[in-house]
GROMACS .gro file of C-alpha atoms in nm:
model
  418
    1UNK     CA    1   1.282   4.814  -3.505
    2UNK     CA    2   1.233   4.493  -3.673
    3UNK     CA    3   1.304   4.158  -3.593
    4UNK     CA    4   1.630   4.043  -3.478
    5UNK     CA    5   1.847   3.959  -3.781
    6UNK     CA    6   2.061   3.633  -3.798
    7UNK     CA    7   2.394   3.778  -3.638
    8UNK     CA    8   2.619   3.570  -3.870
    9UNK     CA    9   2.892   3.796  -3.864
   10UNK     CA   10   3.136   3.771  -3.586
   11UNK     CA   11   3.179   4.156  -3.629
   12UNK     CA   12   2.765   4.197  -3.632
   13UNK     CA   13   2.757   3.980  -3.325
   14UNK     CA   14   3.001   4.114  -3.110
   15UNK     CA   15   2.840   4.494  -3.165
   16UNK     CA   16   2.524   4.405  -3.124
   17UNK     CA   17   2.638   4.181  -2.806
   18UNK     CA   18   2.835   4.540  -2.722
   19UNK     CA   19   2.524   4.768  -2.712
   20UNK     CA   20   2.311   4.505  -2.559
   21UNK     CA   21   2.545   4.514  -2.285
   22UNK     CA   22   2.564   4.873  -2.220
   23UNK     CA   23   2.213   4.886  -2.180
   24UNK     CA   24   2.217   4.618  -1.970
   25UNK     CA   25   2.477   4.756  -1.743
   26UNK     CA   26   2.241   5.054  -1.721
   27UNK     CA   27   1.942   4.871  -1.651
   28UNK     CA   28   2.106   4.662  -1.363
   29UNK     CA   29   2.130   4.971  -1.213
   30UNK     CA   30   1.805   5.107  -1.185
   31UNK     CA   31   1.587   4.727  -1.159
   32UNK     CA   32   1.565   4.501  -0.816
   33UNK     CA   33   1.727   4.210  -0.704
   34UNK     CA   34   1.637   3.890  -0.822
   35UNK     CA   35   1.694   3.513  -0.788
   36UNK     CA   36   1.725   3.289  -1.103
   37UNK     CA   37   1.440   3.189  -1.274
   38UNK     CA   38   1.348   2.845  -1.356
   39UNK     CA   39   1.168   2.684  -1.692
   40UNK     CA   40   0.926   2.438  -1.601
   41UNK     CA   41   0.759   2.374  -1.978
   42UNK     CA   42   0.492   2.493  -2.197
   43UNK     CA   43   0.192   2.625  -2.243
   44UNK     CA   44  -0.125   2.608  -2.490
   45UNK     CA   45  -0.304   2.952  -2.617
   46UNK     CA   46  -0.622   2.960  -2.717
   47UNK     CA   47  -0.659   3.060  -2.989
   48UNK     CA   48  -0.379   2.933  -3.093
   49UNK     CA   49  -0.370   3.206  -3.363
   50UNK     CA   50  -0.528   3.546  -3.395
   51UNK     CA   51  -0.508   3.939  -3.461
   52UNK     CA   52  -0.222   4.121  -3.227
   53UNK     CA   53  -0.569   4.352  -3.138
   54UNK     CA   54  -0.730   4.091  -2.966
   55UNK     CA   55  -0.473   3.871  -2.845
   56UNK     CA   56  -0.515   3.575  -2.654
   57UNK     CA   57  -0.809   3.458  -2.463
   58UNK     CA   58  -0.733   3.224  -2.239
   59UNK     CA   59  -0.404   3.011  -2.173
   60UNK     CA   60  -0.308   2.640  -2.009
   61UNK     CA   61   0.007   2.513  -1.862
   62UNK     CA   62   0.174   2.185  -1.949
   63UNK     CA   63   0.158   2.096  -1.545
   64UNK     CA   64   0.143   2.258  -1.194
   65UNK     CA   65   0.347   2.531  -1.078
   66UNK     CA   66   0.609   2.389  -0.831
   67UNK     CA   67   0.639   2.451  -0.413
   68UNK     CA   68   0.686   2.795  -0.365
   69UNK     CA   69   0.997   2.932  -0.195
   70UNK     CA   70   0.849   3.058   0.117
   71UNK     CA   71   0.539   2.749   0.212
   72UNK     CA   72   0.370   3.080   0.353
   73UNK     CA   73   0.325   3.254   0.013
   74UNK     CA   74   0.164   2.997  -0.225
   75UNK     CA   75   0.138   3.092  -0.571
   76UNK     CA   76  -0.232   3.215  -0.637
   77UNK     CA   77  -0.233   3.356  -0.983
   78UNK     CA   78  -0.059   3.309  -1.329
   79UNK     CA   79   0.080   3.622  -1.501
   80UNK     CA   80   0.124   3.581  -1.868
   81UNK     CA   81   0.410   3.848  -2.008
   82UNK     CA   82   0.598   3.951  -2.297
   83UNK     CA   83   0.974   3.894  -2.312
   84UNK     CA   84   1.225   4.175  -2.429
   85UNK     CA   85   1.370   3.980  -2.702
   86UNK     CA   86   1.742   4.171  -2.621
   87UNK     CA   87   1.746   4.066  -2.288
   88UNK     CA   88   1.513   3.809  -2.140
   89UNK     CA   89   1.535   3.925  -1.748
   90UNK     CA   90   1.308   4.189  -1.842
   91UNK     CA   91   0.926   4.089  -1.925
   92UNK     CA   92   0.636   4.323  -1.942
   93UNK     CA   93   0.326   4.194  -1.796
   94UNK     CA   94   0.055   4.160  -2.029
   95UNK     CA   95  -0.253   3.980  -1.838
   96UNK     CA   96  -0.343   3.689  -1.525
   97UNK     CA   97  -0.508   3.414  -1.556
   98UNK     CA   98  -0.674   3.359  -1.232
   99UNK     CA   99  -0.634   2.907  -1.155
  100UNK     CA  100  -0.927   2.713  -1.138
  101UNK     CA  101  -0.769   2.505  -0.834
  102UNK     CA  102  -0.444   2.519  -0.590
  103UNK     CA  103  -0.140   2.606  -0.805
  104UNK     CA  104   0.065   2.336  -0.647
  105UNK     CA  105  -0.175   2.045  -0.796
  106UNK     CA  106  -0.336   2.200  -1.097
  107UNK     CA  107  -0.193   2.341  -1.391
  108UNK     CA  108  -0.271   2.751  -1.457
  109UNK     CA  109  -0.599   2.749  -1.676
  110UNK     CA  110  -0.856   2.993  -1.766
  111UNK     CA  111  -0.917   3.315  -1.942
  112UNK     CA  112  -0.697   3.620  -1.912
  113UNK     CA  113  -0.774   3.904  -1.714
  114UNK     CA  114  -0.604   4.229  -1.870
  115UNK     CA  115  -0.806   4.448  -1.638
  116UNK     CA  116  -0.556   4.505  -1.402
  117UNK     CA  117  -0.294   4.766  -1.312
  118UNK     CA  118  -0.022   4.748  -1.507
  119UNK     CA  119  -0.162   4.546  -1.756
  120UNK     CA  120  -0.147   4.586  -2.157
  121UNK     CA  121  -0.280   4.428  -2.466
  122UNK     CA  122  -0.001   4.196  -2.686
  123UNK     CA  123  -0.023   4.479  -2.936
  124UNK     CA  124   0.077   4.700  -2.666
  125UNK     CA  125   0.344   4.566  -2.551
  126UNK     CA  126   0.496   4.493  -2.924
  127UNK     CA  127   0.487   4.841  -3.007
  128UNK     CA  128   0.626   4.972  -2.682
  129UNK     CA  129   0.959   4.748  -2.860
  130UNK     CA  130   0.898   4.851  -3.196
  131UNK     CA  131   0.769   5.196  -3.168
  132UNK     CA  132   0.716   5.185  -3.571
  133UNK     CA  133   0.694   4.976  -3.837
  134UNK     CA  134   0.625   4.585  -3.907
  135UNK     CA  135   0.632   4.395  -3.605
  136UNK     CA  136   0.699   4.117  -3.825
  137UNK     CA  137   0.948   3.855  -3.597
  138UNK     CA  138   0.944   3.586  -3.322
  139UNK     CA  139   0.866   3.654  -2.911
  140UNK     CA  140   0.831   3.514  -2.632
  141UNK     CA  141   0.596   3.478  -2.393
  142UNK     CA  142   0.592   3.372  -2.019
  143UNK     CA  143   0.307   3.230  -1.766
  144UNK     CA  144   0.419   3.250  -1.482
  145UNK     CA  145   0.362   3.160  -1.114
  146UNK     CA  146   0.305   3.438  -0.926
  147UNK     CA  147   0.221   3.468  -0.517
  148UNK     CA  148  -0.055   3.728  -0.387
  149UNK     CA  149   0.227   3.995  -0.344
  150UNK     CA  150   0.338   4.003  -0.693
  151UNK     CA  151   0.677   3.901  -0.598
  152UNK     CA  152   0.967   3.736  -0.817
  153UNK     CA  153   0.804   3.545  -1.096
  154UNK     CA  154   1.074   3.271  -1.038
  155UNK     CA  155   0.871   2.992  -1.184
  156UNK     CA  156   0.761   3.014  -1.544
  157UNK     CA  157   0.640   2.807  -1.845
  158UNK     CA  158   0.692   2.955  -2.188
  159UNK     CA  159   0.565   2.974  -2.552
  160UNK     CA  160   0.655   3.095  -2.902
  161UNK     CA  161   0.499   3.340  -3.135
  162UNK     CA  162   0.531   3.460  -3.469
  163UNK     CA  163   0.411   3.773  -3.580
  164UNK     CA  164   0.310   3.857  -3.920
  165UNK     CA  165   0.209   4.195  -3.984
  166UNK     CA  166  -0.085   4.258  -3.795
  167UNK     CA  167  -0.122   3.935  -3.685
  168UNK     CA  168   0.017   3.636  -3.505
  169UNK     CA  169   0.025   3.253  -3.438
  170UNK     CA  170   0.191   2.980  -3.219
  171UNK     CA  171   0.504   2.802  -3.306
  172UNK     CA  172   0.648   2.476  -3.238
  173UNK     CA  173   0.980   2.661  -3.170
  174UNK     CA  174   1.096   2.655  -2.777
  175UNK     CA  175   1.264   2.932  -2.591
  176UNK     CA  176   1.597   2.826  -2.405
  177UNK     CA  177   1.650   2.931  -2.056
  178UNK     CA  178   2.052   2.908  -1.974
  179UNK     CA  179   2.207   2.941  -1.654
  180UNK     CA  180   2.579   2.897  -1.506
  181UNK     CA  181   2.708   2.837  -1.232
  182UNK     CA  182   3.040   2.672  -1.005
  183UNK     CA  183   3.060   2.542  -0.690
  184UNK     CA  184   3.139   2.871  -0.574
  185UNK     CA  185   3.064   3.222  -0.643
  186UNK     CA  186   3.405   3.322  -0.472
  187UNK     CA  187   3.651   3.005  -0.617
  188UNK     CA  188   3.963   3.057  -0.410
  189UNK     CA  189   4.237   3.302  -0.569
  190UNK     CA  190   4.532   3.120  -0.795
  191UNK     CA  191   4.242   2.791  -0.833
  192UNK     CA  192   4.165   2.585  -1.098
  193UNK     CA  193   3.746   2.627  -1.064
  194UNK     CA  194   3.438   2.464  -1.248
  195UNK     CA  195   3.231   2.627  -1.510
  196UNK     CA  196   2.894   2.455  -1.545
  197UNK     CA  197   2.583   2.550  -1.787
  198UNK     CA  198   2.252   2.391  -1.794
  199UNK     CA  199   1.999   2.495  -2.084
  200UNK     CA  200   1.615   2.477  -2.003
  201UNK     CA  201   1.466   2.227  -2.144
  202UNK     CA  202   1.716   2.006  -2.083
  203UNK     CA  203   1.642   1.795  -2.438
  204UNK     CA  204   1.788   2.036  -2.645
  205UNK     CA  205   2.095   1.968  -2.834
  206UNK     CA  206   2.381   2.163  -2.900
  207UNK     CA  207   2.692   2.351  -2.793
  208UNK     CA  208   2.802   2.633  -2.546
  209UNK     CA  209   3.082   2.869  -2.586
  210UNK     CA  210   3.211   2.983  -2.264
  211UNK     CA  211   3.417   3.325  -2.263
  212UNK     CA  212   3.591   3.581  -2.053
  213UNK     CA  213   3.812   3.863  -2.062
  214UNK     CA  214   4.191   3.838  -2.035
  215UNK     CA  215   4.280   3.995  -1.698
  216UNK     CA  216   4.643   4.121  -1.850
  217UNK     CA  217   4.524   4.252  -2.221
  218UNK     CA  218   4.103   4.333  -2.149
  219UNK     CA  219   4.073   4.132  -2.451
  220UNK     CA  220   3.816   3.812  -2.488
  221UNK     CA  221   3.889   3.481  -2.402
  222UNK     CA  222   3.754   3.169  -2.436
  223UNK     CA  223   3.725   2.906  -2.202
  224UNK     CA  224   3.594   2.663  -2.408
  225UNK     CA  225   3.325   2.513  -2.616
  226UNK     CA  226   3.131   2.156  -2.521
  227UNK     CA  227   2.876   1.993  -2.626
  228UNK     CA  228   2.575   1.942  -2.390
  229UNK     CA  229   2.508   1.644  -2.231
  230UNK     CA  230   2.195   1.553  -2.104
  231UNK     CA  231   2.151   1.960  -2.078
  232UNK     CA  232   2.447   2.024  -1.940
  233UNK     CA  233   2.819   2.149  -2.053
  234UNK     CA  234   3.145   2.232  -1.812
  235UNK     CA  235   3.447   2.378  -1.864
  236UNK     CA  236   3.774   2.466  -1.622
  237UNK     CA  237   3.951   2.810  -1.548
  238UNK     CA  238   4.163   2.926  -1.325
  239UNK     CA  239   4.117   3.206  -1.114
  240UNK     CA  240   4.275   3.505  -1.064
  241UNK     CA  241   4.555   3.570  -0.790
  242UNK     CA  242   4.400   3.882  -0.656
  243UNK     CA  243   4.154   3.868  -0.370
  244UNK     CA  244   3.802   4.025  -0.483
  245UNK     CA  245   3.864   4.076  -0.800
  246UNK     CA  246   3.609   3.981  -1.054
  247UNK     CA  247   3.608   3.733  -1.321
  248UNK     CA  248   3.340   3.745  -1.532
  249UNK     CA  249   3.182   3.454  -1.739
  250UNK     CA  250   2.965   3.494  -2.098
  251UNK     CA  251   2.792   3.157  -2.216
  252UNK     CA  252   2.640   3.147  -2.539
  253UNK     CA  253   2.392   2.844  -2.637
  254UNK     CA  254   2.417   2.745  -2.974
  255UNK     CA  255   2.157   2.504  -3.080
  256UNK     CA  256   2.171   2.181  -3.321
  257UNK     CA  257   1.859   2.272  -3.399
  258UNK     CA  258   1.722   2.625  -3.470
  259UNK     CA  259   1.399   2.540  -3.594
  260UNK     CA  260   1.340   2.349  -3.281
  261UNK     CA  261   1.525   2.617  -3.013
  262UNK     CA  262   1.620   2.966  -2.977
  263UNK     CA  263   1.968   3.038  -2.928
  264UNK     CA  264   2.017   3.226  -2.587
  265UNK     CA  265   2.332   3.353  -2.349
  266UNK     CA  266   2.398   3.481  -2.007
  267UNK     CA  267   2.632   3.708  -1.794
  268UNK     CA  268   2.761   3.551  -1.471
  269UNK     CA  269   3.037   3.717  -1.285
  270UNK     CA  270   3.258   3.473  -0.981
  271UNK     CA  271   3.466   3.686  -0.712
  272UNK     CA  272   3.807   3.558  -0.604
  273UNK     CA  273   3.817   3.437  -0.300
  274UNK     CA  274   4.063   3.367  -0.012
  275UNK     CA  275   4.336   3.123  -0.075
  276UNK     CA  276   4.201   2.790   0.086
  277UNK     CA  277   4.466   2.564   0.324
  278UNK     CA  278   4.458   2.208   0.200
  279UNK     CA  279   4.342   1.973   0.461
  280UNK     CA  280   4.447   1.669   0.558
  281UNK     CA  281   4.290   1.389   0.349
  282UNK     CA  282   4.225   1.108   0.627
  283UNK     CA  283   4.553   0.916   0.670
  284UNK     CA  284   4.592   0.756   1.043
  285UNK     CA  285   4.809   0.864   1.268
  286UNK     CA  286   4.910   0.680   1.575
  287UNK     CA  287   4.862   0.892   1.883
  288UNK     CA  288   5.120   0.752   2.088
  289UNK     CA  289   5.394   0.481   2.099
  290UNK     CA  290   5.309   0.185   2.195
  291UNK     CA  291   5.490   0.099   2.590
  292UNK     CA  292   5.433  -0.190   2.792
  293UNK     CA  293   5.248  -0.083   3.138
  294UNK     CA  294   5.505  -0.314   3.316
  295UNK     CA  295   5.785  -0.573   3.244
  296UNK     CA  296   5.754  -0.960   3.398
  297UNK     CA  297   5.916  -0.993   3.783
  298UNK     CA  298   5.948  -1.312   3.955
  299UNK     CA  299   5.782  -1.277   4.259
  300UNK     CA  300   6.050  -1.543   4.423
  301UNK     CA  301   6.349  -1.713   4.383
  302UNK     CA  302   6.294  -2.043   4.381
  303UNK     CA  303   6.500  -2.303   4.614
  304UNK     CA  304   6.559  -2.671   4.522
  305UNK     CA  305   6.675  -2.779   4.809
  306UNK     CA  306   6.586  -2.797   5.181
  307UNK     CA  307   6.662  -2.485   5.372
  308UNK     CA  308   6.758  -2.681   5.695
  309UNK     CA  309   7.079  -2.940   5.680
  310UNK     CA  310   6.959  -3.248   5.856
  311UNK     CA  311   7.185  -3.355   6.175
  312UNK     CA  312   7.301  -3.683   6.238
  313UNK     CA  313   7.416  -3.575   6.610
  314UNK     CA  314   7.243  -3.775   6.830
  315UNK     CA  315   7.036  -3.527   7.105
  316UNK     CA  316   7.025  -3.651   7.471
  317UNK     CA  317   6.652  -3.648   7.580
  318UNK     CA  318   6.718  -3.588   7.959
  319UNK     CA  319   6.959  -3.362   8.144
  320UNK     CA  320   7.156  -3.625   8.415
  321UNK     CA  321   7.004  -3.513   8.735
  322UNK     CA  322   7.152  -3.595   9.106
  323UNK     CA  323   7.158  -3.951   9.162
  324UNK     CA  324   7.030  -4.040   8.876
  325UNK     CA  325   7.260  -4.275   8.636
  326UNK     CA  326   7.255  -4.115   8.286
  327UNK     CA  327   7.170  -4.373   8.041
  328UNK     CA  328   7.261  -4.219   7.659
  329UNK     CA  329   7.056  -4.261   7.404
  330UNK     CA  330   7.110  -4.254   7.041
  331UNK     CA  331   6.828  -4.057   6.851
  332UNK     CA  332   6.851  -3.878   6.545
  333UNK     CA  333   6.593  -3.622   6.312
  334UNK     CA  334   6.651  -3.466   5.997
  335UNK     CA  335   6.361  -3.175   5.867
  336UNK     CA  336   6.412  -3.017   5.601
  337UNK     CA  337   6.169  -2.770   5.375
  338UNK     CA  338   6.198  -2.639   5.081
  339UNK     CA  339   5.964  -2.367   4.819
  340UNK     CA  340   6.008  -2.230   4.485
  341UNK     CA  341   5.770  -1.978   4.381
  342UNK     CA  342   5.759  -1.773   4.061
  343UNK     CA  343   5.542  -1.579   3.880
  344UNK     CA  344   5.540  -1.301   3.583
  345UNK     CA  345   5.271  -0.981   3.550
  346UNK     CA  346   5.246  -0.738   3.285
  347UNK     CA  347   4.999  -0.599   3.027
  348UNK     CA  348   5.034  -0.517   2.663
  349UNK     CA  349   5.066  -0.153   2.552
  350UNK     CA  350   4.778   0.013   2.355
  351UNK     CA  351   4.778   0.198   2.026
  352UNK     CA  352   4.530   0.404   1.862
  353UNK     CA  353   4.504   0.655   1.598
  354UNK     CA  354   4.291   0.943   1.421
  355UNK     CA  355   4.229   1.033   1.059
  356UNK     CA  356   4.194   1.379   0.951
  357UNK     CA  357   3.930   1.474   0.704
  358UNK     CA  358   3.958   1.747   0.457
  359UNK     CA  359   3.665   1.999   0.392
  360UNK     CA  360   3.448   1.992   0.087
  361UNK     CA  361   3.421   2.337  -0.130
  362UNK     CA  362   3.116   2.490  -0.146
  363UNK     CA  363   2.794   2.555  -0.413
  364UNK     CA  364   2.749   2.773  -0.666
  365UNK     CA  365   2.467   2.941  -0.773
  366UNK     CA  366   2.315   3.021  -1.112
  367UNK     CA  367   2.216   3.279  -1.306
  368UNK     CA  368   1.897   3.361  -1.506
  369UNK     CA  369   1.962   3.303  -1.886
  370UNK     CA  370   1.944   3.491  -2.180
  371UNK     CA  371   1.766   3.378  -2.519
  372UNK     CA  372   1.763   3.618  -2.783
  373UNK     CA  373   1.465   3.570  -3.050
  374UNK     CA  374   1.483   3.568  -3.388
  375UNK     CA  375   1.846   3.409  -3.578
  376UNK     CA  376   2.017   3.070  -3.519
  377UNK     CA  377   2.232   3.277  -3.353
  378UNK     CA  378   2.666   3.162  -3.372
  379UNK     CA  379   2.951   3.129  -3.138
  380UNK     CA  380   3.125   3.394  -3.046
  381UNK     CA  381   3.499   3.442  -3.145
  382UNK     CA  382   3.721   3.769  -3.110
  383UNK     CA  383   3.853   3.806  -3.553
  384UNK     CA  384   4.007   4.014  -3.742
  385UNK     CA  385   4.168   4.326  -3.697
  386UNK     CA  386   3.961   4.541  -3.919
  387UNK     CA  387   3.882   4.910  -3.736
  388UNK     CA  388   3.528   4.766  -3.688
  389UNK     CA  389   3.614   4.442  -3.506
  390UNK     CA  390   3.822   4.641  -3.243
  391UNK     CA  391   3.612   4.869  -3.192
  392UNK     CA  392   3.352   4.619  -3.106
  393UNK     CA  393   3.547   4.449  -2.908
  394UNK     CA  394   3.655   4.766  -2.700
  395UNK     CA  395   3.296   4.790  -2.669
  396UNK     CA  396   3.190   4.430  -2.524
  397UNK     CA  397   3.534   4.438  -2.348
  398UNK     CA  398   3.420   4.740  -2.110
  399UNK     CA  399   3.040   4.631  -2.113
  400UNK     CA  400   3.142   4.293  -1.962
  401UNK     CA  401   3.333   4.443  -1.666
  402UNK     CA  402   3.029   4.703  -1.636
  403UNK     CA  403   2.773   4.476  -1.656
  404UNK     CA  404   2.989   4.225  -1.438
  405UNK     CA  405   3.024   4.473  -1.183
  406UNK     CA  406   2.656   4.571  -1.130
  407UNK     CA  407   2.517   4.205  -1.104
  408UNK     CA  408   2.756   4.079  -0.827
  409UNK     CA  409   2.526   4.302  -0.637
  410UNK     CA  410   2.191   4.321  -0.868
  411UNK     CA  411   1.953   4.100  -1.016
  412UNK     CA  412   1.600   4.125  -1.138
  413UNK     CA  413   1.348   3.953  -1.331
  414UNK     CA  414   1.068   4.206  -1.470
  415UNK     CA  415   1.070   4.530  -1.518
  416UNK     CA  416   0.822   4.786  -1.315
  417UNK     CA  417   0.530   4.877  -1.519
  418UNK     CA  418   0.326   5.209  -1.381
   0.00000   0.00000   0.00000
């Protein structure tokens, strides 16, 4: 097996995408879970050339590995590992470096350690992918941060190599990390969703090719094609109109630059999910009419005049008694009273009101990404109708539903080494 060749054909390509995919499918299968893994720079080698026989001696990151995810298993150790240049989810561990310091605040540094179980020399591990012949092509290799378990190597920083017969040397060339993602891994059914990729390191340039399968025909789709911006490319679809059923998602990174990047591509399969209700987005809405608590009463009618007549009659003071002679006398008095009273209560009705608020959808997650050494690598593109194009892509059409299938439910980052 030699080094990967330039897949400028779009028939080359989509075979070679084909088998990779079958054995893919098959090694989902048989490898754990795993959570994405993250790119967080480079590392020197020293030396920074040598013979594949005696490898490298001792290696230092660019910068500190970050927090862990669980605060109560720190990183302790870096594990430096070769990459399977058809599929970079699966490394092969080749040596630790044990850190001078806490891996939170110092960088990885110090000699390697390739004393351990499951442990092999570089040369090892290149002819466990190239059983014979030249090993002549470019790899990748991975420090990563590991905790005192040996779990997921989630964290990693990553170099270059080139080997040249029996010998090899460090490049300037960087390994791309891609991973996709929505804001949802189930987008509800009948939905217009987002597609987002983000290449690792986020300075390089260049485009990604987003692609799926047609659910009708099986054949390949594409979404789209975008340029990345500041690391970073989208594109829409719309999901299917069948509960659970899977749509799956292959980005390709094409770089600006392949002298400066690798070219690299990932699998990511979304489930549809339950239609979702549209909320309310926040209008008011009075919660009741408005009704005066009581309407204005006088509290009197109001006179203008007196309420007694006044009497001119003249009113004898004394009753004539026996012998007495009456003696009249004229005396008069006119009262008179009068009131006017009035008043108005009441109090003014109240009104109030409520908006509604409409939910937010939720996150997506990620995937770990692909970057295949070796070939500027090209966008993909379903051509032609030549016996050979069909057939591969037949071939990438039933991978990609196989393959799609098996990571909804596994993951994995390394493969087990005895």
């Amino acid at each position: 097996m030699h080094q990967v060749t330039p897949l400028r054909s779009p028939v080359a390509l989509l075979t070679a995408l084909a088998l990779l995919c079958g054995a893919l499918a098959l090694v989902l299968g048989l490898s754990t879970p795993a959570s994405a893994v993250t790119r967080h720079g480079g590392f020197t080698t020293d030396p920074a050339t040598g013979t594949l026989a005696a490898g490298l001696t001792s290696v230092t990151a660019d910068g500190p590995c970050p927090a862990p995810a669980e605060a109560d298993k720190p990183y302790v150790k870096g594990v430096l590992a070769l990459v399977h240049p058809g599929d970079p989810t699966l490394t092969a561990p080749i040596a630790e470096a044990a850190p001078g310091g806490p891996l939170g605040t110092t960088p990885i540094s110090g000699p390697l350690t390739g004393s351990g179980a499951g442990y092999a020399t570089l040369q090892d591990r290149l002819r466990e992918l190239v059983p014979s012949g030249p090993l002549d092509g470019r790899y990748e290799l991975r420090l990563s941060c590991e905790t005192a378990d040996s779990e997921a190597r989630a964290a990693y920083f990553s170099r270059m190599i080139e080997v040249t017969g029996e010998n090899w040397s460090s490049i300037g060339q960087q390994a791309t990390n891609l991973k996709v993602g929505s804001d949802s891994a189930t987008p509800p059914v009948s939905r217009a969703f987002p597609i987002r990729a983000e290449i690792e390191p986020a300075a390089a340039a260049g485009t990604v090719t987003f692609l799926t399968l047609d659910e009708a025909t099986g054949e390949i789709k594409e979404l789209g094609t975008e340029d990345l911006v500041d690391g970073k490319a989208e594109v829409t679809a719309t999901m299917h109109d069948t509960v659970n059923a899977s749509f799956p998602v292959l980005a390709q990174y094409t770089p600006a630059d392949p002298a400066a990047y690798t070219p690299s591509q990932v699998l990511e399969t979304f489930m549809a999910g339950p239609a979702v209700t549209p909320s309310p987005t926040g209008t008011p809405t009075p919660t009741g009419t408005p009704t005066p608590t009581g309407t204005p009463t006088p509290t009197g009618t109001p006179t203008d005049g007196p309420t007694d007549e006044p009497t001119d009659e003249p009113t004898p003071t004394d009753t004539p008694g026996t012998g007495a002679t009456p003696t009249p006398t004229e005396s008069g008095s006119a009262s008179g009273s009068g009131s006017a009273s009035g008043g108005t209560t009441g109090t003014t009705g109240g009104l109030s009101g409520s908006s509604g608020a409409g939910d937010s959808g939720p996150t997506g997650s990620g995937s770990t990404g692909a970057s295949p050494q070796g070939g500027s690598g090209g966008t993909l593109a379903a051509t032609g109708a030549a016996s050979a194009a069909s057939a591969a892509l037949g071939a990438l059409s039933l991978c990609l539903l196989g393959a799609a299938a098996v990571i909804t439910v596994r993951r994995r980052t390394a493969v087990a080494r005895p």
